């Protein structure tokens, strides 16, 4: 019989460091954690996002008694007995991997961390310009930094490279940049966590890419408020919360700002056709910049779902050479419904 999956919910800082939490907030948070795990597992088994969880689709979760310390809670999820109990398109994807993928989509990188990494790229680019003046040759690093600064699209690998360099007190970048060591460390930890999640689901990436995009939007829309409720103890009892699989390093770590950021971004469930002017695209990261000219929205980031990048790559590169192109998108909005970015679904021939 397959071993069950053990997922950990850990609160730390404040009262949690002493093994205590405000009971009402923790009760709601633990219930939300159960709903989160059940939602993802039901989706894995059925291929459908549950409207509600009841006796017909209930997942029999078990918890371990909390340990003394930073108030961890272990939840044990039984493995579906038969492969036939797993939705066809999700076979071969373990619960913990699917959960990491979903959390990866909804968490993203905090805007302040992305901005910090871009600031480091600008400082580093200035340093490269000074070097290339002496050699009169543009280095490969100069070109990479220039592309990132001009497009505003930071890659995880470059961000980590710059952050590690900026934390080296012997480096020129450390002396030139203006952020505190604490700010740099927090940003580095966030990008490292993101890189670990990507590495963890890389082996089944092709299967994850086959998940219907509209169902994935439904799933992440369902999960966002659940994660926000799991974070309730961060109001008074704790300063950080982390989700973990077994003895692995955390899937994701949240503070109050990260929790708020999750629900500051809501994805439209309905696709719409608009006129776009595209002027930058990072083929490796799947991110670009565009204007939505027909509704007067300018300089926003667009992303391309992983499963669509190969099909759309040529169309996007051709669209960049045009003044405008017609595209199908889903908008990402903040709490007041302002458009903050777009998900590119298709590029149409004009």
Tab-separated table of C-alpha atoms in Angstrom:
chain	number	residue	atom	x	y	z
A	1	UNK	CA	0.000	0.000	0.000
A	2	UNK	CA	1.332	3.451	-0.937
A	3	UNK	CA	2.462	5.734	1.858
A	4	UNK	CA	0.099	8.649	2.568
A	5	UNK	CA	1.266	12.203	1.909
A	6	UNK	CA	2.075	14.288	4.976
A	7	UNK	CA	1.610	18.034	4.581
A	8	UNK	CA	2.738	20.513	7.220
A	9	UNK	CA	1.262	23.880	8.113
A	10	UNK	CA	3.688	25.838	10.309
A	11	UNK	CA	3.215	29.159	12.091
A	12	UNK	CA	6.173	30.895	13.683
A	13	UNK	CA	6.989	34.174	15.407
A	14	UNK	CA	4.952	35.891	18.121
A	15	UNK	CA	2.735	33.601	20.203
A	16	UNK	CA	3.360	30.718	17.793
A	17	UNK	CA	7.011	30.550	18.870
A	18	UNK	CA	5.751	29.744	22.365
A	19	UNK	CA	3.376	27.044	21.108
A	20	UNK	CA	0.229	29.203	21.340
A	21	UNK	CA	-2.253	30.699	18.865
A	22	UNK	CA	-5.510	32.601	19.172
A	23	UNK	CA	-8.052	29.776	19.065
A	24	UNK	CA	-10.719	31.361	16.835
A	25	UNK	CA	-8.222	32.346	14.130
A	26	UNK	CA	-6.508	28.964	14.269
A	27	UNK	CA	-9.838	27.101	14.079
A	28	UNK	CA	-10.772	28.965	10.909
A	29	UNK	CA	-7.258	28.565	9.510
A	30	UNK	CA	-7.128	24.790	10.076
A	31	UNK	CA	-10.574	24.397	8.481
A	32	UNK	CA	-9.367	26.423	5.481
A	33	UNK	CA	-6.231	24.232	5.271
A	34	UNK	CA	-8.433	21.130	5.172
A	35	UNK	CA	-10.537	22.711	2.394
A	36	UNK	CA	-7.424	23.697	0.437
A	37	UNK	CA	-5.937	20.189	0.526
A	38	UNK	CA	-9.322	18.599	-0.225
A	39	UNK	CA	-9.960	20.964	-3.151
A	40	UNK	CA	-6.639	20.127	-4.812
A	41	UNK	CA	-6.982	16.372	-4.135
A	42	UNK	CA	-10.579	16.254	-5.424
A	43	UNK	CA	-9.414	18.059	-8.566
A	44	UNK	CA	-6.584	15.519	-8.953
A	45	UNK	CA	-9.010	12.617	-8.657
A	46	UNK	CA	-11.891	13.960	-10.724
A	47	UNK	CA	-10.411	16.606	-13.009
A	48	UNK	CA	-13.101	19.017	-11.792
A	49	UNK	CA	-12.974	21.878	-9.289
A	50	UNK	CA	-15.505	21.085	-6.526
A	51	UNK	CA	-18.210	23.683	-5.950
A	52	UNK	CA	-18.494	22.423	-2.395
A	53	UNK	CA	-17.046	19.613	-0.313
A	54	UNK	CA	-19.493	17.145	1.208
A	55	UNK	CA	-20.081	13.466	1.947
A	56	UNK	CA	-19.928	12.474	-1.733
A	57	UNK	CA	-16.436	13.838	-2.397
A	58	UNK	CA	-15.001	14.019	1.117
A	59	UNK	CA	-11.243	13.340	1.501
A	60	UNK	CA	-10.525	11.464	4.736
A	61	UNK	CA	-7.821	13.677	6.248
A	62	UNK	CA	-6.110	12.838	9.553
A	63	UNK	CA	-4.012	15.188	11.715
A	64	UNK	CA	-1.148	14.549	14.102
A	65	UNK	CA	-1.097	16.219	17.506
A	66	UNK	CA	0.885	19.489	17.291
A	67	UNK	CA	4.479	19.395	18.500
A	68	UNK	CA	5.820	21.787	21.075
A	69	UNK	CA	7.587	24.765	19.514
A	70	UNK	CA	6.592	26.894	16.577
A	71	UNK	CA	3.090	25.432	16.391
A	72	UNK	CA	3.262	23.020	13.422
A	73	UNK	CA	0.202	21.085	12.266
A	74	UNK	CA	0.602	17.872	10.242
A	75	UNK	CA	-2.200	16.691	7.991
A	76	UNK	CA	-2.092	13.165	6.552
A	77	UNK	CA	-3.737	12.627	3.169
A	78	UNK	CA	-4.578	9.064	2.079
A	79	UNK	CA	-3.415	8.051	-1.388
A	80	UNK	CA	-6.199	7.092	-3.801
A	81	UNK	CA	-6.311	3.290	-3.680
A	82	UNK	CA	-6.523	2.738	-7.433
A	83	UNK	CA	-4.994	4.618	-10.348
A	84	UNK	CA	-8.461	4.509	-11.876
A	85	UNK	CA	-9.548	6.923	-9.136
A	86	UNK	CA	-7.334	9.644	-10.627
A	87	UNK	CA	-8.547	11.855	-13.499
A	88	UNK	CA	-6.980	10.752	-16.807
A	89	UNK	CA	-5.078	13.991	-17.453
A	90	UNK	CA	-3.729	14.019	-13.876
A	91	UNK	CA	-2.442	10.439	-13.621
A	92	UNK	CA	1.187	10.355	-12.557
A	93	UNK	CA	0.934	13.688	-10.743
A	94	UNK	CA	1.203	13.181	-6.946
A	95	UNK	CA	-0.864	15.398	-4.650
A	96	UNK	CA	2.184	17.158	-3.197
A	97	UNK	CA	3.460	18.060	-6.686
A	98	UNK	CA	0.064	19.355	-7.822
A	99	UNK	CA	-0.214	21.386	-4.623
A	100	UNK	CA	3.231	22.920	-5.236
A	101	UNK	CA	2.197	23.812	-8.796
A	102	UNK	CA	-1.031	25.493	-7.658
A	103	UNK	CA	0.725	27.411	-4.864
A	104	UNK	CA	3.447	28.438	-7.337
A	105	UNK	CA	0.829	29.959	-9.648
A	106	UNK	CA	-1.031	31.907	-6.977
A	107	UNK	CA	1.939	33.072	-4.900
A	108	UNK	CA	4.195	34.535	-7.544
A	109	UNK	CA	6.936	36.958	-6.532
A	110	UNK	CA	6.045	39.971	-4.396
A	111	UNK	CA	6.136	43.207	-6.442
A	112	UNK	CA	8.676	44.709	-4.023
A	113	UNK	CA	11.052	41.732	-4.515
A	114	UNK	CA	10.715	41.911	-8.298
A	115	UNK	CA	11.327	45.677	-8.170
A	116	UNK	CA	14.380	45.188	-5.948
A	117	UNK	CA	15.864	42.647	-8.393
A	118	UNK	CA	15.260	45.035	-11.313
A	119	UNK	CA	16.990	47.833	-9.388
A	120	UNK	CA	20.002	45.555	-8.910
A	121	UNK	CA	19.950	44.797	-12.646
A	122	UNK	CA	20.074	48.545	-13.416
A	123	UNK	CA	23.021	49.076	-11.054
A	124	UNK	CA	24.796	46.043	-12.490
A	125	UNK	CA	24.123	47.287	-16.045
A	126	UNK	CA	25.739	50.637	-15.191
A	127	UNK	CA	28.767	48.735	-13.919
A	128	UNK	CA	28.920	46.718	-17.151
A	129	UNK	CA	28.655	49.898	-19.244
A	130	UNK	CA	31.699	51.279	-17.472
A	131	UNK	CA	33.627	48.086	-18.203
A	132	UNK	CA	32.574	47.948	-21.865
A	133	UNK	CA	33.717	51.549	-22.383
A	134	UNK	CA	37.205	50.307	-21.688
A	135	UNK	CA	36.984	47.209	-23.904
A	136	UNK	CA	34.620	48.749	-26.510
A	137	UNK	CA	32.843	45.385	-26.697
A	138	UNK	CA	29.393	44.561	-25.354
A	139	UNK	CA	29.682	41.538	-23.073
A	140	UNK	CA	27.116	38.738	-22.939
A	141	UNK	CA	26.217	39.838	-19.405
A	142	UNK	CA	25.755	43.425	-20.639
A	143	UNK	CA	23.251	42.229	-23.260
A	144	UNK	CA	21.305	40.079	-20.763
A	145	UNK	CA	21.072	42.931	-18.252
A	146	UNK	CA	20.119	45.427	-20.955
A	147	UNK	CA	17.283	43.179	-22.199
A	148	UNK	CA	15.951	42.680	-18.656
A	149	UNK	CA	16.093	46.384	-17.771
A	150	UNK	CA	14.416	47.456	-21.026
A	151	UNK	CA	11.659	44.823	-20.865
A	152	UNK	CA	11.150	44.900	-17.093
A	153	UNK	CA	10.993	41.087	-17.134
A	154	UNK	CA	13.222	39.603	-14.436
A	155	UNK	CA	14.144	35.912	-14.602
A	156	UNK	CA	14.504	33.797	-11.464
A	157	UNK	CA	18.069	32.720	-12.285
A	158	UNK	CA	19.297	36.260	-12.935
A	159	UNK	CA	17.533	37.573	-9.830
A	160	UNK	CA	19.269	34.952	-7.676
A	161	UNK	CA	22.630	35.678	-9.276
A	162	UNK	CA	22.270	39.423	-8.594
A	163	UNK	CA	20.931	38.960	-5.060
A	164	UNK	CA	23.743	36.595	-4.073
A	165	UNK	CA	26.294	39.005	-5.528
A	166	UNK	CA	24.702	41.964	-3.719
A	167	UNK	CA	24.959	40.107	-0.389
A	168	UNK	CA	28.699	39.572	-0.854
A	169	UNK	CA	30.224	42.431	1.144
A	170	UNK	CA	33.371	42.228	-0.975
A	171	UNK	CA	31.484	42.803	-4.242
A	172	UNK	CA	31.159	46.106	-6.086
A	173	UNK	CA	27.404	45.567	-6.367
A	174	UNK	CA	27.073	45.375	-2.557
A	175	UNK	CA	28.708	48.794	-2.224
A	176	UNK	CA	26.727	50.437	-5.036
A	177	UNK	CA	23.191	49.261	-4.294
A	178	UNK	CA	21.074	50.929	-1.567
A	179	UNK	CA	18.998	48.112	-0.044
A	180	UNK	CA	19.488	46.710	3.452
A	181	UNK	CA	20.901	43.230	4.024
A	182	UNK	CA	17.512	42.204	5.459
A	183	UNK	CA	15.668	43.343	2.309
A	184	UNK	CA	18.155	41.554	0.062
A	185	UNK	CA	17.950	38.362	2.129
A	186	UNK	CA	14.136	38.327	2.102
A	187	UNK	CA	14.081	38.755	-1.679
A	188	UNK	CA	16.732	36.043	-2.154
A	189	UNK	CA	14.752	33.609	0.011
A	190	UNK	CA	11.614	34.309	-2.017
A	191	UNK	CA	13.301	33.687	-5.379
A	192	UNK	CA	15.014	30.554	-3.994
A	193	UNK	CA	11.659	29.180	-2.838
A	194	UNK	CA	10.197	29.815	-6.294
A	195	UNK	CA	13.151	28.062	-7.954
A	196	UNK	CA	12.752	25.032	-5.644
A	197	UNK	CA	9.062	24.692	-6.504
A	198	UNK	CA	9.870	24.772	-10.212
A	199	UNK	CA	12.556	22.123	-9.737
A	200	UNK	CA	10.168	19.933	-7.722
A	201	UNK	CA	7.540	19.750	-10.456
A	202	UNK	CA	9.967	19.807	-13.417
A	203	UNK	CA	9.799	16.008	-13.890
A	204	UNK	CA	6.039	16.096	-14.511
A	205	UNK	CA	5.947	19.545	-16.132
A	206	UNK	CA	4.657	18.107	-19.419
A	207	UNK	CA	1.707	16.499	-17.635
A	208	UNK	CA	1.005	19.678	-15.677
A	209	UNK	CA	1.031	21.627	-18.940
A	210	UNK	CA	-1.765	19.385	-20.243
A	211	UNK	CA	-4.207	20.563	-17.549
A	212	UNK	CA	-6.977	22.564	-19.188
A	213	UNK	CA	-6.184	26.246	-18.633
A	214	UNK	CA	-9.789	27.227	-17.845
A	215	UNK	CA	-9.962	24.507	-15.156
A	216	UNK	CA	-6.662	25.680	-13.725
A	217	UNK	CA	-8.067	29.216	-13.473
A	218	UNK	CA	-11.142	27.819	-11.678
A	219	UNK	CA	-8.903	25.874	-9.286
A	220	UNK	CA	-6.625	28.798	-8.422
A	221	UNK	CA	-9.648	31.099	-8.038
A	222	UNK	CA	-11.100	28.614	-5.539
A	223	UNK	CA	-7.833	28.217	-3.642
A	224	UNK	CA	-6.857	31.903	-3.236
A	225	UNK	CA	-9.390	32.763	-0.481
A	226	UNK	CA	-8.597	29.463	1.262
A	227	UNK	CA	-4.925	30.435	1.528
A	228	UNK	CA	-5.945	33.877	2.805
A	229	UNK	CA	-7.984	32.237	5.579
A	230	UNK	CA	-5.136	29.880	6.464
A	231	UNK	CA	-3.159	33.064	7.086
A	232	UNK	CA	-5.591	34.403	9.722
A	233	UNK	CA	-3.195	33.674	12.645
A	234	UNK	CA	-0.763	36.153	11.055
A	235	UNK	CA	-3.038	38.941	12.275
A	236	UNK	CA	-2.188	38.507	15.971
A	237	UNK	CA	-0.563	35.172	16.763
A	238	UNK	CA	2.303	34.669	14.313
A	239	UNK	CA	4.526	36.548	11.873
A	240	UNK	CA	5.135	33.872	9.235
A	241	UNK	CA	3.330	30.802	7.926
A	242	UNK	CA	4.782	28.035	5.781
A	243	UNK	CA	3.433	25.021	3.908
A	244	UNK	CA	5.661	21.966	3.795
A	245	UNK	CA	5.623	18.387	2.474
A	246	UNK	CA	6.979	15.845	4.957
A	247	UNK	CA	10.518	16.755	5.966
A	248	UNK	CA	11.221	18.795	2.823
A	249	UNK	CA	11.980	22.503	2.871
A	250	UNK	CA	8.838	24.698	2.730
A	251	UNK	CA	6.723	24.799	-0.433
A	252	UNK	CA	6.043	28.443	0.310
A	253	UNK	CA	6.471	30.913	3.149
A	254	UNK	CA	3.989	33.719	3.741
A	255	UNK	CA	3.921	36.844	5.849
A	256	UNK	CA	0.956	39.239	6.013
A	257	UNK	CA	2.080	41.080	2.878
A	258	UNK	CA	2.385	37.866	0.853
A	259	UNK	CA	-1.099	36.747	1.955
A	260	UNK	CA	-2.585	40.083	0.931
A	261	UNK	CA	-0.775	39.953	-2.420
A	262	UNK	CA	-2.449	36.636	-3.304
A	263	UNK	CA	-5.931	38.112	-3.285
A	264	UNK	CA	-4.831	41.462	-4.652
A	265	UNK	CA	-4.605	39.621	-7.975
A	266	UNK	CA	-7.808	38.094	-9.348
A	267	UNK	CA	-7.912	36.469	-12.800
A	268	UNK	CA	-10.897	37.048	-15.088
A	269	UNK	CA	-12.671	33.751	-15.714
A	270	UNK	CA	-13.902	34.944	-19.128
A	271	UNK	CA	-11.532	35.428	-22.060
A	272	UNK	CA	-11.773	38.667	-24.067
A	273	UNK	CA	-10.453	39.874	-27.437
A	274	UNK	CA	-8.456	43.142	-27.449
A	275	UNK	CA	-6.000	45.159	-29.522
A	276	UNK	CA	-2.463	44.813	-28.151
A	277	UNK	CA	0.831	46.457	-28.969
A	278	UNK	CA	3.608	44.108	-27.840
A	279	UNK	CA	7.119	45.451	-27.459
A	280	UNK	CA	9.077	42.884	-25.420
A	281	UNK	CA	9.011	39.139	-24.789
A	282	UNK	CA	11.285	36.796	-22.833
A	283	UNK	CA	10.882	33.425	-24.543
A	284	UNK	CA	12.446	31.466	-21.685
A	285	UNK	CA	10.384	33.008	-18.879
A	286	UNK	CA	7.175	33.392	-20.922
A	287	UNK	CA	6.706	37.049	-19.919
A	288	UNK	CA	6.448	40.216	-21.994
A	289	UNK	CA	5.261	43.826	-21.993
A	290	UNK	CA	2.312	45.256	-23.890
A	291	UNK	CA	-0.210	48.080	-24.250
A	292	UNK	CA	-3.920	47.257	-24.515
A	293	UNK	CA	-4.628	50.063	-26.956
A	294	UNK	CA	-8.388	49.685	-27.421
A	295	UNK	CA	-9.107	50.315	-23.717
A	296	UNK	CA	-6.200	52.616	-22.886
A	297	UNK	CA	-4.193	50.326	-20.594
A	298	UNK	CA	-0.451	50.836	-20.999
A	299	UNK	CA	2.796	49.174	-20.023
A	300	UNK	CA	1.504	46.038	-18.355
A	301	UNK	CA	3.131	42.630	-18.183
A	302	UNK	CA	1.625	39.726	-20.077
A	303	UNK	CA	2.369	36.072	-19.374
A	304	UNK	CA	1.914	33.018	-21.562
A	305	UNK	CA	0.732	29.743	-19.946
A	306	UNK	CA	3.476	27.134	-20.126
A	307	UNK	CA	1.436	24.793	-22.326
A	308	UNK	CA	0.902	27.549	-24.932
A	309	UNK	CA	4.430	28.970	-25.186
A	310	UNK	CA	5.610	26.734	-28.022
A	311	UNK	CA	2.501	27.343	-30.130
A	312	UNK	CA	2.441	31.121	-29.577
A	313	UNK	CA	6.159	31.928	-29.684
A	314	UNK	CA	6.344	32.657	-33.427
A	315	UNK	CA	3.070	34.630	-33.376
A	316	UNK	CA	4.286	36.799	-30.500
A	317	UNK	CA	7.625	37.561	-32.163
A	318	UNK	CA	5.810	38.505	-35.375
A	319	UNK	CA	3.355	40.682	-33.400
A	320	UNK	CA	6.225	42.637	-31.819
A	321	UNK	CA	7.163	43.887	-35.298
A	322	UNK	CA	3.636	45.258	-35.852
A	323	UNK	CA	1.983	48.433	-34.569
A	324	UNK	CA	-0.919	46.403	-33.173
A	325	UNK	CA	-2.296	42.893	-33.102
A	326	UNK	CA	-5.560	41.239	-32.073
A	327	UNK	CA	-5.225	38.871	-29.127
A	328	UNK	CA	-7.324	36.799	-26.758
A	329	UNK	CA	-6.478	37.485	-23.121
A	330	UNK	CA	-7.573	37.055	-19.534
A	331	UNK	CA	-6.870	40.082	-17.372
A	332	UNK	CA	-5.413	39.970	-13.867
A	333	UNK	CA	-6.945	42.649	-11.624
A	334	UNK	CA	-6.369	43.989	-8.139
A	335	UNK	CA	-9.060	44.383	-5.486
A	336	UNK	CA	-10.493	47.557	-7.032
A	337	UNK	CA	-10.738	45.781	-10.439
A	338	UNK	CA	-7.862	47.737	-11.997
A	339	UNK	CA	-6.042	45.700	-14.662
A	340	UNK	CA	-2.496	44.927	-13.512
A	341	UNK	CA	-1.396	42.319	-16.074
A	342	UNK	CA	-2.713	39.947	-18.728
A	343	UNK	CA	-2.569	36.242	-19.543
A	344	UNK	CA	-2.157	35.740	-23.279
A	345	UNK	CA	-4.355	32.943	-24.640
A	346	UNK	CA	-4.002	33.456	-28.397
A	347	UNK	CA	-2.675	35.861	-31.020
A	348	UNK	CA	-4.965	36.263	-34.008
A	349	UNK	CA	-3.969	37.073	-37.581
A	350	UNK	CA	-5.159	40.511	-38.621
